[in-house]
């Protein structure tokens, strides 16, 4: 179950990222750590690489906005990074950019067990995700897809 503050934190992070020329890729609030950790992944809106200086600069700007919002009232660690190879695909842009790339799909099967498939990403639309597994197209209903991440070929 997601943390109740996650939607508000996501909205704040999205707004600050957009104002700073970034897109927010993911937000995680790890409350099982002490102190809790807020992890944000960002990327440039123009698709250029995110540098360490970019992460540090965004950390300062977002940290100030987070403090002003008073959303987190206890001690926390703020971690800013950029997504890299092997990371989870989440946005429409990700799925368009990485068409033809090798992916691993975690999905629930008819008996509600989790299964993993590897293949080449073909398409994701409103209804389904399609991957090519050794020349055969596998269609997985979007409601059954748990996660899609880039992999290295031949792993």
Short mmCIF file of C-alpha atoms in Angstrom, two decimals:
data_model
loop_
_atom_site.label_atom_id
_atom_site.label_comp_id
_atom_site.label_asym_id
_atom_site.label_seq_id
_atom_site.Cartn_x
_atom_site.Cartn_y
_atom_site.Cartn_z
CA UNK A 1 0.00 0.00 0.00
CA UNK A 2 1.49 3.38 -1.00
CA UNK A 3 2.30 5.87 1.71
CA UNK A 4 -0.50 8.48 2.11
CA UNK A 5 1.96 11.35 1.53
CA UNK A 6 3.16 9.95 -1.80
CA UNK A 7 0.58 11.76 -4.00
CA UNK A 8 1.37 15.14 -2.40
CA UNK A 9 5.12 14.50 -2.60
CA UNK A 10 4.77 13.47 -6.25
CA UNK A 11 2.81 16.61 -7.10
CA UNK A 12 5.34 18.85 -5.37
CA UNK A 13 8.28 17.06 -7.04
CA UNK A 14 6.62 17.20 -10.48
CA UNK A 15 5.97 20.94 -10.16
CA UNK A 16 9.49 21.74 -8.95
CA UNK A 17 11.03 19.50 -11.63
CA UNK A 18 9.02 21.15 -14.41
CA UNK A 19 9.99 24.63 -13.19
CA UNK A 20 13.65 23.53 -13.21
CA UNK A 21 13.61 22.00 -16.72
CA UNK A 22 13.35 18.38 -15.58
CA UNK A 23 10.80 15.59 -15.72
CA UNK A 24 10.09 13.50 -12.66
CA UNK A 25 10.63 9.79 -13.42
CA UNK A 26 9.86 8.23 -10.06
CA UNK A 27 9.22 8.95 -6.40
CA UNK A 28 9.73 6.51 -3.55
CA UNK A 29 9.30 7.13 0.15
CA UNK A 30 11.17 4.48 2.12
CA UNK A 31 9.71 4.68 5.60
CA UNK A 32 11.33 1.44 6.79
CA UNK A 33 14.71 3.21 6.89
CA UNK A 34 15.82 5.39 9.76
CA UNK A 35 15.68 8.22 8.99
CA UNK A 36 13.11 7.72 6.22
CA UNK A 37 14.42 8.29 2.70
CA UNK A 38 12.72 10.16 -0.13
CA UNK A 39 14.15 9.00 -3.47
CA UNK A 40 13.46 11.03 -6.61
CA UNK A 41 14.63 10.23 -10.13
CA UNK A 42 14.74 13.07 -12.65
CA UNK A 43 15.71 13.57 -16.27
CA UNK A 44 16.07 16.62 -18.48
CA UNK A 45 12.97 17.58 -20.43
CA UNK A 46 15.15 17.88 -23.54
CA UNK A 47 16.56 14.33 -23.14
CA UNK A 48 20.14 15.45 -22.45
CA UNK A 49 22.14 13.61 -19.81
CA UNK A 50 21.65 14.49 -16.14
CA UNK A 51 24.91 15.34 -14.40
CA UNK A 52 25.89 15.15 -10.75
CA UNK A 53 25.69 18.95 -10.64
CA UNK A 54 22.13 18.77 -11.99
CA UNK A 55 21.17 16.37 -9.19
CA UNK A 56 22.84 18.55 -6.56
CA UNK A 57 21.15 21.70 -7.89
CA UNK A 58 17.75 20.04 -8.00
CA UNK A 59 18.30 18.68 -4.50
CA UNK A 60 18.77 22.23 -3.16
CA UNK A 61 15.73 23.63 -4.99
CA UNK A 62 13.45 20.70 -4.14
CA UNK A 63 14.77 20.51 -0.56
CA UNK A 64 13.78 24.15 -0.03
CA UNK A 65 10.32 23.54 -1.52
CA UNK A 66 9.86 20.42 0.60
CA UNK A 67 10.80 22.25 3.80
CA UNK A 68 8.41 25.11 2.93
CA UNK A 69 5.59 22.61 2.30
CA UNK A 70 5.92 20.97 5.75
CA UNK A 71 4.84 17.64 4.21
CA UNK A 72 7.53 15.70 6.07
CA UNK A 73 7.60 16.54 9.76
CA UNK A 74 10.26 14.06 10.87
CA UNK A 75 13.89 13.54 9.89
CA UNK A 76 14.47 12.34 6.32
CA UNK A 77 17.18 11.80 3.74
CA UNK A 78 16.63 13.22 0.25
CA UNK A 79 18.24 11.30 -2.63
CA UNK A 80 18.18 12.63 -6.19
CA UNK A 81 19.35 10.51 -9.12
CA UNK A 82 18.69 9.90 -12.79
CA UNK A 83 17.38 6.69 -14.32
CA UNK A 84 19.90 4.53 -16.14
CA UNK A 85 20.04 1.29 -18.05
CA UNK A 86 18.34 -1.51 -16.17
CA UNK A 87 15.79 0.86 -14.75
CA UNK A 88 12.06 0.45 -14.85
CA UNK A 89 10.10 1.93 -17.76
CA UNK A 90 7.14 3.98 -16.62
CA UNK A 91 6.22 6.87 -18.91
CA UNK A 92 4.80 6.81 -22.43
CA UNK A 93 8.05 8.46 -23.49
CA UNK A 94 10.05 5.54 -22.01
CA UNK A 95 8.00 3.00 -23.94
CA UNK A 96 8.40 4.93 -27.22
CA UNK A 97 12.11 5.62 -26.72
CA UNK A 98 13.00 2.01 -25.93
CA UNK A 99 10.99 0.21 -28.63
CA UNK A 100 13.09 -2.67 -29.92
CA UNK A 101 15.20 -2.84 -26.76
CA UNK A 102 15.43 -5.98 -24.60
CA UNK A 103 13.11 -5.84 -21.59
CA UNK A 104 12.04 -8.00 -18.69
CA UNK A 105 8.32 -7.95 -17.94
CA UNK A 106 6.98 -8.92 -14.53
CA UNK A 107 3.29 -9.72 -14.79
CA UNK A 108 0.54 -11.59 -13.03
CA UNK A 109 -0.76 -14.71 -14.74
CA UNK A 110 -4.31 -16.09 -14.80
CA UNK A 111 -3.74 -17.86 -11.47
CA UNK A 112 -2.44 -14.57 -9.94
CA UNK A 113 1.13 -15.82 -9.69
CA UNK A 114 3.95 -13.53 -10.79
CA UNK A 115 5.79 -14.46 -13.97
CA UNK A 116 8.79 -12.98 -15.75
CA UNK A 117 9.20 -12.80 -19.52
CA UNK A 118 12.11 -11.44 -21.52
CA UNK A 119 11.88 -10.17 -25.06
CA UNK A 120 12.13 -7.11 -27.27
CA UNK A 121 9.74 -4.26 -26.51
CA UNK A 122 7.34 -3.76 -29.40
CA UNK A 123 4.56 -1.52 -28.17
CA UNK A 124 2.45 -0.41 -25.25
CA UNK A 125 -1.01 0.95 -25.93
CA UNK A 126 -4.14 1.53 -23.86
CA UNK A 127 -4.97 -2.19 -23.68
CA UNK A 128 -1.74 -4.16 -23.74
CA UNK A 129 2.03 -4.43 -23.77
CA UNK A 130 3.54 -6.37 -26.66
CA UNK A 131 6.97 -7.98 -26.68
CA UNK A 132 8.76 -10.18 -29.20
CA UNK A 133 10.00 -13.44 -27.69
CA UNK A 134 12.16 -15.34 -30.20
CA UNK A 135 10.10 -14.13 -33.15
CA UNK A 136 6.69 -14.60 -31.54
CA UNK A 137 4.60 -11.67 -30.36
CA UNK A 138 3.38 -11.96 -26.77
CA UNK A 139 0.53 -9.65 -25.77
CA UNK A 140 0.09 -8.94 -22.04
CA UNK A 141 -2.91 -7.02 -20.78
CA UNK A 142 -1.78 -3.73 -19.18
CA UNK A 143 -3.80 -4.49 -16.06
CA UNK A 144 -1.62 -7.60 -15.54
CA UNK A 145 1.72 -5.82 -16.06
CA UNK A 146 3.48 -5.20 -12.76
CA UNK A 147 6.80 -3.82 -14.04
CA UNK A 148 8.84 -3.46 -17.22
CA UNK A 149 12.56 -2.84 -17.06
CA UNK A 150 15.41 -2.65 -19.52
CA UNK A 151 17.82 -5.56 -19.52
CA UNK A 152 21.14 -6.36 -21.12
CA UNK A 153 20.82 -8.74 -24.08
CA UNK A 154 22.07 -12.26 -23.48
CA UNK A 155 21.98 -12.06 -19.68
#
